[in-house]
PDB file of C-alpha atoms in Angstrom:
ATOM      1  CA  MET A   1      21.763  10.419  14.911  1.00  0.00           C
ATOM      2  CA  THR A   2      22.649   9.001  11.442  1.00  0.00           C
ATOM      3  CA  VAL A   3      19.983   7.193   9.614  1.00  0.00           C
ATOM      4  CA  SER A   4      20.766   4.958   6.879  1.00  0.00           C
ATOM      5  CA  GLN A   5      19.255   5.265   3.362  1.00  0.00           C
ATOM      6  CA  SER A   6      17.510   1.821   3.954  1.00  0.00           C
ATOM      7  CA  ASP A   7      16.023   2.798   7.203  1.00  0.00           C
ATOM      8  CA  LEU A   8      14.889   6.174   5.640  1.00  0.00           C
ATOM      9  CA  LEU A   9      13.291   4.494   2.818  1.00  0.00           C
ATOM     10  CA  ARG A  10      11.498   1.968   4.928  1.00  0.00           C
ATOM     11  CA  ARG A  11      10.183   4.839   7.236  1.00  0.00           C
ATOM     12  CA  GLN A  12       8.907   6.639   4.353  1.00  0.00           C
ATOM     13  CA  PHE A  13       7.133   3.425   2.771  1.00  0.00           C
ATOM     14  CA  ASP A  14       5.855   2.659   6.248  1.00  0.00           C
ATOM     15  CA  LEU A  15       4.097   6.020   6.578  1.00  0.00           C
ATOM     16  CA  THR A  16       2.696   5.928   3.087  1.00  0.00           C
ATOM     17  CA  TRP A  17       1.274   2.456   3.501  1.00  0.00           C
ATOM     18  CA  ALA A  18      -0.239   3.433   6.871  1.00  0.00           C
ATOM     19  CA  LEU A  19      -2.116   6.296   4.949  1.00  0.00           C
ATOM     20  CA  PHE A  20      -3.265   3.701   2.299  1.00  0.00           C
ATOM     21  CA  GLU A  21      -4.304   1.144   4.851  1.00  0.00           C
ATOM     22  CA  TYR A  22      -6.879   3.631   6.047  1.00  0.00           C
ATOM     23  CA  HIS A  23      -8.492   3.779   2.790  1.00  0.00           C
ATOM     24  CA  LEU A  24      -8.072   0.036   1.835  1.00  0.00           C
ATOM     25  CA  ASP A  25      -9.854  -0.890   5.051  1.00  0.00           C
ATOM     26  CA  ARG A  26     -12.846   1.256   3.900  1.00  0.00           C
ATOM     27  CA  LEU A  27     -13.153   0.438   0.222  1.00  0.00           C
ATOM     28  CA  GLU A  28     -16.205  -1.280  -0.675  1.00  0.00           C
ATOM     29  CA  PRO A  29     -16.594  -3.246  -4.070  1.00  0.00           C
ATOM     30  CA  GLU A  30     -18.944  -0.711  -5.507  1.00  0.00           C
ATOM     31  CA  ASP A  31     -16.066   2.021  -5.121  1.00  0.00           C
ATOM     32  CA  PHE A  32     -13.796   0.404  -7.779  1.00  0.00           C
ATOM     33  CA  LEU A  33     -15.574   1.020 -10.825  1.00  0.00           C
ATOM     34  CA  TRP A  34     -17.433   4.142  -9.923  1.00  0.00           C
ATOM     35  CA  GLU A  35     -17.115   6.959 -12.566  1.00  0.00           C
ATOM     36  CA  PRO A  36     -17.332  10.413 -11.317  1.00  0.00           C
ATOM     37  CA  ALA A  37     -16.687  11.846 -15.016  1.00  0.00           C
ATOM     38  CA  HIS A  38     -15.061  10.899 -17.989  1.00  0.00           C
ATOM     39  CA  CYS A  39     -12.797   7.988 -16.806  1.00  0.00           C
ATOM     40  CA  TRP A  40     -10.203   5.701 -17.284  1.00  0.00           C
ATOM     41  CA  THR A  41     -11.080   2.167 -15.767  1.00  0.00           C
ATOM     42  CA  VAL A  42     -10.730  -1.517 -16.424  1.00  0.00           C
ATOM     43  CA  ARG A  43     -13.179  -3.417 -18.589  1.00  0.00           C
ATOM     44  CA  ARG A  44     -14.096  -6.909 -18.518  1.00  0.00           C
ATOM     45  CA  THR A  45     -13.163  -8.773 -21.794  1.00  0.00           C
ATOM     46  CA  PRO A  46     -15.093 -11.825 -23.230  1.00  0.00           C
ATOM     47  CA  ASP A  47     -12.666 -14.197 -21.578  1.00  0.00           C
ATOM     48  CA  GLY A  48     -13.453 -12.587 -18.160  1.00  0.00           C
ATOM     49  CA  THR A  49      -9.996 -10.849 -17.544  1.00  0.00           C
ATOM     50  CA  TRP A  50     -10.111  -7.058 -16.932  1.00  0.00           C
ATOM     51  CA  LEU A  51      -8.443  -4.851 -19.511  1.00  0.00           C
ATOM     52  CA  PRO A  52      -7.223  -1.397 -18.337  1.00  0.00           C
ATOM     53  CA  ASP A  53      -7.946   1.651 -20.490  1.00  0.00           C
ATOM     54  CA  TRP A  54      -4.671   3.022 -22.072  1.00  0.00           C
ATOM     55  CA  ALA A  55      -3.088   5.315 -24.496  1.00  0.00           C
ATOM     56  CA  ASP A  56       0.406   5.520 -25.439  1.00  0.00           C
ATOM     57  CA  THR A  57       0.141   9.300 -25.857  1.00  0.00           C
ATOM     58  CA  GLU A  58      -1.528  10.741 -22.773  1.00  0.00           C
ATOM     59  CA  PRO A  59      -4.836  12.513 -23.834  1.00  0.00           C
ATOM     60  CA  ASP A  60      -5.691  15.980 -23.148  1.00  0.00           C
ATOM     61  CA  PRO A  61      -7.555  16.257 -20.837  1.00  0.00           C
ATOM     62  CA  VAL A  62      -6.310  13.386 -18.908  1.00  0.00           C
ATOM     63  CA  PRO A  63      -9.467  11.129 -17.972  1.00  0.00           C
ATOM     64  CA  VAL A  64     -10.150  10.791 -14.368  1.00  0.00           C
ATOM     65  CA  PRO A  65      -9.125   7.194 -13.062  1.00  0.00           C
ATOM     66  CA  THR A  66     -11.300   4.987 -11.435  1.00  0.00           C
ATOM     67  CA  ILE A  67     -10.168   3.138  -8.356  1.00  0.00           C
ATOM     68  CA  ALA A  68      -9.997   0.102 -10.246  1.00  0.00           C
ATOM     69  CA  TRP A  69      -7.698   1.796 -12.778  1.00  0.00           C
ATOM     70  CA  LEU A  70      -5.509   3.371  -9.947  1.00  0.00           C
ATOM     71  CA  SER A  71      -5.296  -0.147  -8.272  1.00  0.00           C
ATOM     72  CA  TRP A  72      -4.136  -2.010 -11.416  1.00  0.00           C
ATOM     73  CA  HIS A  73      -1.695   0.970 -11.945  1.00  0.00           C
ATOM     74  CA  ILE A  74      -0.329   0.390  -8.649  1.00  0.00           C
ATOM     75  CA  GLY A  75       0.048  -3.489  -9.252  1.00  0.00           C
ATOM     76  CA  TRP A  76       1.522  -2.871 -12.719  1.00  0.00           C
ATOM     77  CA  TRP A  77       4.447  -0.187 -11.619  1.00  0.00           C
ATOM     78  CA  TRP A  78       4.999  -1.735  -8.434  1.00  0.00           C
ATOM     79  CA  GLY A  79       5.059  -5.033  -9.609  1.00  0.00           C
ATOM     80  CA  VAL A  80       7.498  -4.223 -12.332  1.00  0.00           C
ATOM     81  CA  THR A  81       9.585  -2.441 -10.063  1.00  0.00           C
ATOM     82  CA  LEU A  82       9.770  -5.525  -7.640  1.00  0.00           C
ATOM     83  CA  ASP A  83      10.860  -7.710 -10.693  1.00  0.00           C
ATOM     84  CA  HIS A  84      13.726  -5.247 -11.194  1.00  0.00           C
ATOM     85  CA  VAL A  85      14.600  -5.274  -7.418  1.00  0.00           C
ATOM     86  CA  GLU A  86      14.447  -9.263  -7.370  1.00  0.00           C
ATOM     87  CA  GLY A  87      16.311  -9.561 -10.562  1.00  0.00           C
ATOM     88  CA  ARG A  88      13.591 -11.042 -12.561  1.00  0.00           C
ATOM     89  CA  PRO A  89      12.724 -10.150 -16.414  1.00  0.00           C
ATOM     90  CA  PRO A  90      10.267  -7.390 -15.889  1.00  0.00           C
ATOM     91  CA  ARG A  91       6.618  -8.179 -16.872  1.00  0.00           C
ATOM     92  CA  ALA A  92       4.976  -6.121 -19.802  1.00  0.00           C
ATOM     93  CA  ARG A  93       2.203  -3.866 -18.965  1.00  0.00           C
ATOM     94  CA  THR A  94      -0.305  -6.135 -20.783  1.00  0.00           C
ATOM     95  CA  ASP A  95       0.890  -9.047 -18.696  1.00  0.00           C
ATOM     96  CA  VAL A  96      -0.457  -7.275 -15.409  1.00  0.00           C
ATOM     97  CA  THR A  97      -4.207  -8.138 -14.909  1.00  0.00           C
ATOM     98  CA  TRP A  98      -6.480  -6.813 -12.266  1.00  0.00           C
ATOM     99  CA  PRO A  99      -8.021  -9.126 -10.056  1.00  0.00           C
ATOM    100  CA  GLY A 100     -11.534  -7.703  -9.567  1.00  0.00           C
ATOM    101  CA  ALA A 101     -13.406  -5.372  -7.271  1.00  0.00           C
ATOM    102  CA  GLY A 102     -13.215  -5.539  -3.554  1.00  0.00           C
ATOM    103  CA  LYS A 103     -11.019  -8.235  -1.643  1.00  0.00           C
ATOM    104  CA  PRO A 104      -9.193  -9.613  -4.447  1.00  0.00           C
ATOM    105  CA  THR A 105      -7.554  -6.228  -5.265  1.00  0.00           C
ATOM    106  CA  VAL A 106      -6.890  -5.341  -1.695  1.00  0.00           C
ATOM    107  CA  GLN A 107      -5.393  -8.593  -0.959  1.00  0.00           C
ATOM    108  CA  TRP A 108      -3.274  -8.408  -4.234  1.00  0.00           C
ATOM    109  CA  LEU A 109      -1.911  -5.043  -3.021  1.00  0.00           C
ATOM    110  CA  ARG A 110      -1.289  -6.385   0.469  1.00  0.00           C
ATOM    111  CA  ASP A 111       0.580  -9.097  -1.081  1.00  0.00           C
ATOM    112  CA  LEU A 112       2.745  -6.880  -3.151  1.00  0.00           C
ATOM    113  CA  ARG A 113       3.413  -4.912   0.271  1.00  0.00           C
ATOM    114  CA  THR A 114       4.610  -8.046   1.750  1.00  0.00           C
ATOM    115  CA  ALA A 115       6.793  -9.078  -1.291  1.00  0.00           C
ATOM    116  CA  TRP A 116       8.224  -5.415  -1.236  1.00  0.00           C
ATOM    117  CA  LEU A 117       9.246  -5.526   2.516  1.00  0.00           C
ATOM    118  CA  THR A 118      10.790  -9.051   1.983  1.00  0.00           C
ATOM    119  CA  ALA A 119      12.935  -7.725  -0.963  1.00  0.00           C
ATOM    120  CA  LEU A 120      13.829  -4.548   0.816  1.00  0.00           C
ATOM    121  CA  THR A 121      15.137  -6.297   3.846  1.00  0.00           C
ATOM    122  CA  ARG A 122      17.601  -8.113   1.513  1.00  0.00           C
ATOM    123  CA  LEU A 123      18.973  -4.952   0.012  1.00  0.00           C
ATOM    124  CA  THR A 124      22.529  -3.814   1.007  1.00  0.00           C
ATOM    125  CA  ASP A 125      23.925  -0.348   0.991  1.00  0.00           C
ATOM    126  CA  THR A 126      26.014  -1.391  -2.118  1.00  0.00           C
ATOM    127  CA  ASP A 127      22.667  -2.363  -3.769  1.00  0.00           C
ATOM    128  CA  LEU A 128      21.001   0.819  -3.005  1.00  0.00           C
ATOM    129  CA  SER A 129      23.883   2.711  -4.555  1.00  0.00           C
ATOM    130  CA  ALA A 130      24.078   0.789  -7.834  1.00  0.00           C
ATOM    131  CA  THR A 131      22.409   2.491 -10.896  1.00  0.00           C
ATOM    132  CA  ALA A 132      18.712   1.997 -10.948  1.00  0.00           C
ATOM    133  CA  PRO A 133      17.437  -0.328 -13.794  1.00  0.00           C
ATOM    134  CA  PHE A 134      14.070   1.420 -13.714  1.00  0.00           C
ATOM    135  CA  PRO A 135      12.098   3.666 -14.544  1.00  0.00           C
ATOM    136  CA  TRP A 136      15.115   5.492 -15.868  1.00  0.00           C
ATOM    137  CA  GLN A 137      16.423   2.868 -17.918  1.00  0.00           C
ATOM    138  CA  ASP A 138      19.897   2.386 -16.465  1.00  0.00           C
ATOM    139  CA  ASP A 139      20.598   6.231 -16.072  1.00  0.00           C
ATOM    140  CA  PRO A 140      23.814   6.497 -13.881  1.00  0.00           C
ATOM    141  CA  GLU A 141      22.286   9.496 -12.304  1.00  0.00           C
ATOM    142  CA  HIS A 142      19.648   7.364 -10.498  1.00  0.00           C
ATOM    143  CA  THR A 143      20.458   4.855  -7.943  1.00  0.00           C
ATOM    144  CA  VAL A 144      18.548   1.994  -6.760  1.00  0.00           C
ATOM    145  CA  ALA A 145      17.583   4.022  -3.599  1.00  0.00           C
ATOM    146  CA  ASP A 146      16.280   6.811  -6.061  1.00  0.00           C
ATOM    147  CA  MET A 147      14.171   3.987  -7.660  1.00  0.00           C
ATOM    148  CA  LEU A 148      12.742   3.064  -4.069  1.00  0.00           C
ATOM    149  CA  ALA A 149      12.164   6.578  -3.231  1.00  0.00           C
ATOM    150  CA  TRP A 150      10.260   7.047  -6.615  1.00  0.00           C
ATOM    151  CA  ALA A 151       8.190   3.882  -5.836  1.00  0.00           C
ATOM    152  CA  ASN A 152       7.186   5.370  -2.284  1.00  0.00           C
ATOM    153  CA  ALA A 153       6.154   8.654  -3.953  1.00  0.00           C
ATOM    154  CA  GLU A 154       4.329   6.894  -6.678  1.00  0.00           C
ATOM    155  CA  LEU A 155       2.442   4.852  -4.044  1.00  0.00           C
ATOM    156  CA  MET A 156       1.581   8.068  -1.980  1.00  0.00           C
ATOM    157  CA  LYS A 157       0.300   9.907  -4.886  1.00  0.00           C
ATOM    158  CA  ASN A 158      -2.039   6.766  -5.971  1.00  0.00           C
ATOM    159  CA  ALA A 159      -3.279   6.238  -2.442  1.00  0.00           C
ATOM    160  CA  ALA A 160      -4.227   9.958  -2.070  1.00  0.00           C
ATOM    161  CA  GLU A 161      -6.146   9.597  -5.430  1.00  0.00           C
ATOM    162  CA  ILE A 162      -7.896   6.374  -4.302  1.00  0.00           C
ATOM    163  CA  GLY A 163      -8.650   8.158  -1.063  1.00  0.00           C
ATOM    164  CA  GLN A 164     -10.079  11.062  -2.438  1.00  0.00           C
ATOM    165  CA  LEU A 165     -12.351   8.949  -5.079  1.00  0.00           C
ATOM    166  CA  ARG A 166     -13.515   6.979  -2.153  1.00  0.00           C
ATOM    167  CA  LEU A 167     -14.289  10.207  -0.155  1.00  0.00           C
ATOM    168  CA  LEU A 168     -16.082  11.672  -3.012  1.00  0.00           C
ATOM    169  CA  ARG A 169     -18.370   8.480  -3.931  1.00  0.00           C
ATOM    170  CA  ALA A 170     -19.189   8.311  -0.243  1.00  0.00           C
ATOM    171  CA  ALA A 171     -20.282  11.854  -0.010  1.00  0.00           C
ATOM    172  CA  SER A 172     -22.105  11.724  -3.354  1.00  0.00           C
TER     173      SER A 172
END
């Protein structure tokens, strides 16, 4: 049986999302800003928005990200990847704001999932074979299919990190 690139990427995404949903369903608002160690998190600014910790050069040791930071990070890279898939100008990192602990962020991530699935259904084999515009900056060695596989892998990694933090907080 032959499986198309699109079908394989969709199966990979669906599996990753199912694993993520397990944790999304169980997140409590208090989980998001819990800091188990020296952390990167999001911090409320005077105007009420949330600003993520950031360094252009990754520190050593890398701070442990909070669930808040990880969920913002998913929203940022996934949203920008979606901008590229949809042919929109990609947003700057500083233009992506975290919606807040609990239901607002869970809904934001689920809305991204819906937009992602809608965009993926429109991609043809020709689209998937085109040079990826992101995150490799138009490197002809990487296709749009590679970009989608990268997004699936990134989601899987971030979902695992969120799940581990949720489990650690519940056990503490």
